PDB file of C-alpha atoms in Angstrom:
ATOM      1  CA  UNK A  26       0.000   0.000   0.000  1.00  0.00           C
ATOM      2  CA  UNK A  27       1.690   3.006  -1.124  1.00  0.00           C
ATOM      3  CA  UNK A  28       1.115   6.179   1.130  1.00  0.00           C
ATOM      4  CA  UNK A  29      -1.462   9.068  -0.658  1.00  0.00           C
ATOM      5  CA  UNK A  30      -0.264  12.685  -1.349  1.00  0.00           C
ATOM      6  CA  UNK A  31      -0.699  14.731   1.218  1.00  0.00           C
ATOM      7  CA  UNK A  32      -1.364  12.835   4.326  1.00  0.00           C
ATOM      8  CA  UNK A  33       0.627  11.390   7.248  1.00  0.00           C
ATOM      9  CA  UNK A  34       0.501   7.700   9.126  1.00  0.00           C
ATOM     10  CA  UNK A  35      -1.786   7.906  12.534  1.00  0.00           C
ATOM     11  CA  UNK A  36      -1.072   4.854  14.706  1.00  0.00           C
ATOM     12  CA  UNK A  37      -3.188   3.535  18.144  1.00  0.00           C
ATOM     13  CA  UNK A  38      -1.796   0.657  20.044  1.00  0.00           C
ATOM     14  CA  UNK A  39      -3.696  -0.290  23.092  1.00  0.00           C
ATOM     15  CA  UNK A  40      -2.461  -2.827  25.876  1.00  0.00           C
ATOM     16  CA  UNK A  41      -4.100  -3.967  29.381  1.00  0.00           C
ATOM     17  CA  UNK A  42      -0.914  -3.596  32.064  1.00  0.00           C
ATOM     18  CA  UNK A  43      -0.387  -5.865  34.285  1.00  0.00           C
ATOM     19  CA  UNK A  44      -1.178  -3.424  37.152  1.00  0.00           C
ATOM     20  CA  UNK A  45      -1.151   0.343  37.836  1.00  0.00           C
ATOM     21  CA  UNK A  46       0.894   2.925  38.212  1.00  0.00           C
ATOM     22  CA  UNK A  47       2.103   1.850  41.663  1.00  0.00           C
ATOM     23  CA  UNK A  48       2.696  -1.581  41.256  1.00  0.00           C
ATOM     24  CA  UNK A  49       5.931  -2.639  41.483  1.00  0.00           C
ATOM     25  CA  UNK A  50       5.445  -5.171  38.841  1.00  0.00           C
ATOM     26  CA  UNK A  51       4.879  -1.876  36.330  1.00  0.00           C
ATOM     27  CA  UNK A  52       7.539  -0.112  38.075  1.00  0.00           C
ATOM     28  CA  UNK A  53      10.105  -0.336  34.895  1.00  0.00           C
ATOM     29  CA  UNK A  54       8.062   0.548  32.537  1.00  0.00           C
ATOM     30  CA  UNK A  55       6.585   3.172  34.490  1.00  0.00           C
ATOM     31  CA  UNK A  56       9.824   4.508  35.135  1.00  0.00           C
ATOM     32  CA  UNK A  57      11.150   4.567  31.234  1.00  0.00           C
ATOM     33  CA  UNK A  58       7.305   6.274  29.884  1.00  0.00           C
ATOM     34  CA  UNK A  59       8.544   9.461  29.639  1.00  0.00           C
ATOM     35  CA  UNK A  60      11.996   9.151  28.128  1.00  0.00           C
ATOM     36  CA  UNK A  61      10.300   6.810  25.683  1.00  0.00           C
ATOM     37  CA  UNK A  62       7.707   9.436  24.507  1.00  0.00           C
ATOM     38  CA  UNK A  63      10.342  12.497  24.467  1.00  0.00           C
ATOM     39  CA  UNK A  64      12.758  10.169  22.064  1.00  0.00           C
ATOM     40  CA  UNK A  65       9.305  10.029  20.164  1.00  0.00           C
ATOM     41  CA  UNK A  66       9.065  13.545  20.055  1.00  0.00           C
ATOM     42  CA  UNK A  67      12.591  14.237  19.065  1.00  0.00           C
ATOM     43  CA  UNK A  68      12.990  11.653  16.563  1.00  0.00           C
ATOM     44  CA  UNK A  69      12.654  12.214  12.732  1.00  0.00           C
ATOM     45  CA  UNK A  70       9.292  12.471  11.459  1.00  0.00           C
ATOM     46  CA  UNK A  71       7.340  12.761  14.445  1.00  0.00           C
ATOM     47  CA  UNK A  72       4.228  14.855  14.127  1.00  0.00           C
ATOM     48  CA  UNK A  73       2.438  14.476  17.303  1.00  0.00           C
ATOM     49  CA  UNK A  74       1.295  12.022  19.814  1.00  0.00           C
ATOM     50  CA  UNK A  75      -1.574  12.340  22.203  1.00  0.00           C
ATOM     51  CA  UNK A  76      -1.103  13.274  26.006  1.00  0.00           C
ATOM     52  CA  UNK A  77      -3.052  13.391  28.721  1.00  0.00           C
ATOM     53  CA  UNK A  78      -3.071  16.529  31.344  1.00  0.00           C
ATOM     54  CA  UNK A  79       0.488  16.863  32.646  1.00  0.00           C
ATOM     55  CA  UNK A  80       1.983  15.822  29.024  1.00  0.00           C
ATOM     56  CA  UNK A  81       1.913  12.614  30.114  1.00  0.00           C
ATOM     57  CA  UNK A  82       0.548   9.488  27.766  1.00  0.00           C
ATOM     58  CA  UNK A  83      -0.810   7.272  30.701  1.00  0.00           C
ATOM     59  CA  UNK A  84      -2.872   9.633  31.394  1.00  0.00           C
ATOM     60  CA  UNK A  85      -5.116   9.191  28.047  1.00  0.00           C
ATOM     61  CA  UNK A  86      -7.888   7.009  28.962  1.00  0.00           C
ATOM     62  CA  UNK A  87     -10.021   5.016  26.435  1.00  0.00           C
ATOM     63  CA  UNK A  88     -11.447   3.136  29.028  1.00  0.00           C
ATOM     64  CA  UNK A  89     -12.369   3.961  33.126  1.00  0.00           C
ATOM     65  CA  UNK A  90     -10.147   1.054  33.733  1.00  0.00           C
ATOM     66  CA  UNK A  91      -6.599   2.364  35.085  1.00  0.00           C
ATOM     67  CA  UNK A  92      -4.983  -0.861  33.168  1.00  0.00           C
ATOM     68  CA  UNK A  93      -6.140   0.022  29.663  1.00  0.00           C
ATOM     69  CA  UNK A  94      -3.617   1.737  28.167  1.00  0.00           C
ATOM     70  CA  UNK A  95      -3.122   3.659  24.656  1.00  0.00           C
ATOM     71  CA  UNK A  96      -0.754   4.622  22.391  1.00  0.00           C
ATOM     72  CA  UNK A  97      -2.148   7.562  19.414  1.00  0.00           C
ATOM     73  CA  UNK A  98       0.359   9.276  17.629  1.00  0.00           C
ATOM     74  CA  UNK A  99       0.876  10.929  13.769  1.00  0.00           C
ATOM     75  CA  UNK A 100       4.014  10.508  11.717  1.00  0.00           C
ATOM     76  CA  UNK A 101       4.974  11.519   8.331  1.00  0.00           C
ATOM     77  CA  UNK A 102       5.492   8.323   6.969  1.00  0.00           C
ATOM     78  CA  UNK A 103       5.659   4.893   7.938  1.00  0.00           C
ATOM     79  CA  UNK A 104       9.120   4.627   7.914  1.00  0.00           C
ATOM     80  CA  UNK A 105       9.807   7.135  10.387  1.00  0.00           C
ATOM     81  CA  UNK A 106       7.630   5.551  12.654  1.00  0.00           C
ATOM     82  CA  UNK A 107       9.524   2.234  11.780  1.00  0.00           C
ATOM     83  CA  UNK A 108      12.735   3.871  12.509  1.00  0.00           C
ATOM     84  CA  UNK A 109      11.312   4.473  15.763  1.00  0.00           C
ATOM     85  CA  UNK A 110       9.566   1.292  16.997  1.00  0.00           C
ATOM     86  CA  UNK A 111      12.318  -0.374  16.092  1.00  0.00           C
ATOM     87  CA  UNK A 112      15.891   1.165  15.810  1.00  0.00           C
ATOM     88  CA  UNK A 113      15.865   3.095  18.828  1.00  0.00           C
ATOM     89  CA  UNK A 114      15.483   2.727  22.505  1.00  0.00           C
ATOM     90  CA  UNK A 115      11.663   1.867  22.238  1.00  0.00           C
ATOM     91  CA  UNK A 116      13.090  -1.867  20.498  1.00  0.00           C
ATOM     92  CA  UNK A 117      14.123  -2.344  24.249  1.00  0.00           C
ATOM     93  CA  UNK A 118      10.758  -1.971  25.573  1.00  0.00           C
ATOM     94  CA  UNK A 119       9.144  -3.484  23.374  1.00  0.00           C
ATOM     95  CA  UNK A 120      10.897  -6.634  23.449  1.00  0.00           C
ATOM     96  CA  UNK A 121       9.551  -6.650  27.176  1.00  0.00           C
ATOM     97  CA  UNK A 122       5.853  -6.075  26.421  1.00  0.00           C
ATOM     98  CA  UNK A 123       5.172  -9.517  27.665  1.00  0.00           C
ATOM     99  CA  UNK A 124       6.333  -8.551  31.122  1.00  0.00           C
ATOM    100  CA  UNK A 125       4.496  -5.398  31.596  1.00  0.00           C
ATOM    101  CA  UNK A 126       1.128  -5.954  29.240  1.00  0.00           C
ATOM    102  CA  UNK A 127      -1.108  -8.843  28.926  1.00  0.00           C
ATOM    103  CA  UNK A 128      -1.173 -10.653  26.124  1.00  0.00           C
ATOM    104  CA  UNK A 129      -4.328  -9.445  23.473  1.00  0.00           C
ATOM    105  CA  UNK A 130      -6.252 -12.211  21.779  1.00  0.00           C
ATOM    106  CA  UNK A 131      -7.393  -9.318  19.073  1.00  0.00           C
ATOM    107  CA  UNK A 132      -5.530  -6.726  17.318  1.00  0.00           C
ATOM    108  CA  UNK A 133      -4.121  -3.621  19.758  1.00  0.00           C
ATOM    109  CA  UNK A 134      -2.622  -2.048  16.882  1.00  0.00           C
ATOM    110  CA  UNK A 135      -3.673  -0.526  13.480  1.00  0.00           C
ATOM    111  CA  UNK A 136      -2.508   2.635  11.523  1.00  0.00           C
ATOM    112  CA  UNK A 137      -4.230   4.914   9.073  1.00  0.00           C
ATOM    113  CA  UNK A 138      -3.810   7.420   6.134  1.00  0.00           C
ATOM    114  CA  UNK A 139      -4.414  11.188   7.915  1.00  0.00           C
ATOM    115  CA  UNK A 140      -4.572  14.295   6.451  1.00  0.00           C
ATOM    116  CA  UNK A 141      -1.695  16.673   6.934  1.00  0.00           C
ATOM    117  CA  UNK A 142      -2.787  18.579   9.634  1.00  0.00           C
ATOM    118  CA  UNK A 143      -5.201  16.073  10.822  1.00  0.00           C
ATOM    119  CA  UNK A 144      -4.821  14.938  14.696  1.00  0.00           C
ATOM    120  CA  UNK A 145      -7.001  12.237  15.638  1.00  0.00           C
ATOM    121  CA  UNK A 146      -9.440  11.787  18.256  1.00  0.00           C
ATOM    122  CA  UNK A 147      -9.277   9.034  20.927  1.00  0.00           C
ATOM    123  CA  UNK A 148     -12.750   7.957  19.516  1.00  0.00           C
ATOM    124  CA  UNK A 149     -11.642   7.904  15.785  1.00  0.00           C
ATOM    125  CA  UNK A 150      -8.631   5.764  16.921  1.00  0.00           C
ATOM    126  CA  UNK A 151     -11.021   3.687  18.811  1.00  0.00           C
ATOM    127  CA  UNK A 152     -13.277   3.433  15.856  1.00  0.00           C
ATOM    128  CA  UNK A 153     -10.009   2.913  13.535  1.00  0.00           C
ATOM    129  CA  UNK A 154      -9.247  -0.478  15.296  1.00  0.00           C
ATOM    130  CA  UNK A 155     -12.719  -1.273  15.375  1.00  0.00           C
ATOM    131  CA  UNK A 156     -13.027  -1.381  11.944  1.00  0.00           C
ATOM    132  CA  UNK A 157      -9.426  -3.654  11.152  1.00  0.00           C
ATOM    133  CA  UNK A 158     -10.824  -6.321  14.294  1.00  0.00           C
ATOM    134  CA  UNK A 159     -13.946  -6.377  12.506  1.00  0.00           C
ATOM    135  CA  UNK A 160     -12.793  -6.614   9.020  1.00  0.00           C
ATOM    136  CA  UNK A 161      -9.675  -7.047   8.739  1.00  0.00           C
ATOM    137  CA  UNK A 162      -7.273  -4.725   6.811  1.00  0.00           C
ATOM    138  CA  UNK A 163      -8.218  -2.097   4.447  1.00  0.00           C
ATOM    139  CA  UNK A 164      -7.279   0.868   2.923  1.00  0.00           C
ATOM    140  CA  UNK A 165      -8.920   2.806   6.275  1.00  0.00           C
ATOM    141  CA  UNK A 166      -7.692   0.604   8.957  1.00  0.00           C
ATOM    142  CA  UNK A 167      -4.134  -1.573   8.477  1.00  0.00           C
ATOM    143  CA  UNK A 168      -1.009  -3.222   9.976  1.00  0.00           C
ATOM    144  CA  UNK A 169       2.647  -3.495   8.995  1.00  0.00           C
ATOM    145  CA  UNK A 170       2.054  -6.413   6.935  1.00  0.00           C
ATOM    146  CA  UNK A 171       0.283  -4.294   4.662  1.00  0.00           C
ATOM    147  CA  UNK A 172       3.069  -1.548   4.023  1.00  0.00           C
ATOM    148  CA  UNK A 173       5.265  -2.894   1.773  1.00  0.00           C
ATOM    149  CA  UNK A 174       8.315  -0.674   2.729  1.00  0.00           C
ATOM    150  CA  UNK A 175       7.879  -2.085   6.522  1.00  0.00           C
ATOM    151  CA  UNK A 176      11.112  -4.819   6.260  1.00  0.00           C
ATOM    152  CA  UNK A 177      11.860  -3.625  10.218  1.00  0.00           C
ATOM    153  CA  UNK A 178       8.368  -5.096  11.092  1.00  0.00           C
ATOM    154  CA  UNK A 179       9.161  -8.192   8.654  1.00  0.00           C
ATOM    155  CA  UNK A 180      12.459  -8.942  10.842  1.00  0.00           C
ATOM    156  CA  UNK A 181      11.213  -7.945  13.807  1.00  0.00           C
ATOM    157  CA  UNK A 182       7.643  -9.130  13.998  1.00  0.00           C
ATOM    158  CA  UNK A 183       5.746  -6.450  15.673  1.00  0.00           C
ATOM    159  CA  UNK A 184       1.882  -6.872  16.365  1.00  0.00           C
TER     160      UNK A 184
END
């Protein structure tokens, strides 16, 4: 799938933690959030990422559980984001994910084509992955298998 003129790549990735914010089980992760999102911000092609109040992701809530936690950013393409997940600091979280989340029997992650401009809402997002559990991928709603230029997520295997 080739990206269109004029828009960016909008990601959501949702997990369920294995406990809160002051469980020690969470502790690392907890303790590596924000250093992960500001290498986000700095890194190349990084548009914006949604934040709760105090600039701070785990505070975004797409459920009233305090376990249910989301990712929704914007990037200009999907290789930047690539670059990201997986050739940076973030490739050390994530290759813990099965320490600090619990494991999803359903898709937690899906990207889409955006606007320039365009920031998502939470309920779009929502809606977004939605749409690729319920149909699988399309040109609205898709995964890494689907971008051709995604060889990180080929070697890799992210969700």
């Amino acid at each position: 799938m080739e990206q269109p003129e004029g828009t960016h790549l909008a990601e959501i990735n949702i997990g369920r933690t294995k406990g809160t914010v002051d469980d020690p089980v969470m502790k690392e992760f907890f303790d590596r959030v924000d250093a992960i999102n500001a290498l986000a911000e700095r890194s190349p092609g990084f548009v914006w990422r949604m934040t709760g109040e105090g600039n701070h992701a785990m505070d975004v809530r797409w459920t009233p559980d305090p376990l249910d936690a989301v990712n929704l950013s914007v990037w200009e393409t999907p290789a930047d984001l690539a670059n990201y997940v997986w050739k940076t600091a973030h490739q050390h979280v994530y290759n813990r994910k099965a320490e600090w989340f619990v494991p999803s029997e359903k898709p937690h992650f899906v990207m889409w084509w955006v606007p320039i401009g365009h920031l998502p809402s939470l309920d779009e997002a929502v809606g977004r992955l939605e749409q690729y559990r319920a149909h699988g991928p399309s040109d609205q709603a898709f995964g890494w298998q689907e971008l051709p230029e995604a060889k990180l997520f080929r070697e890799r295997r992210c969700a």
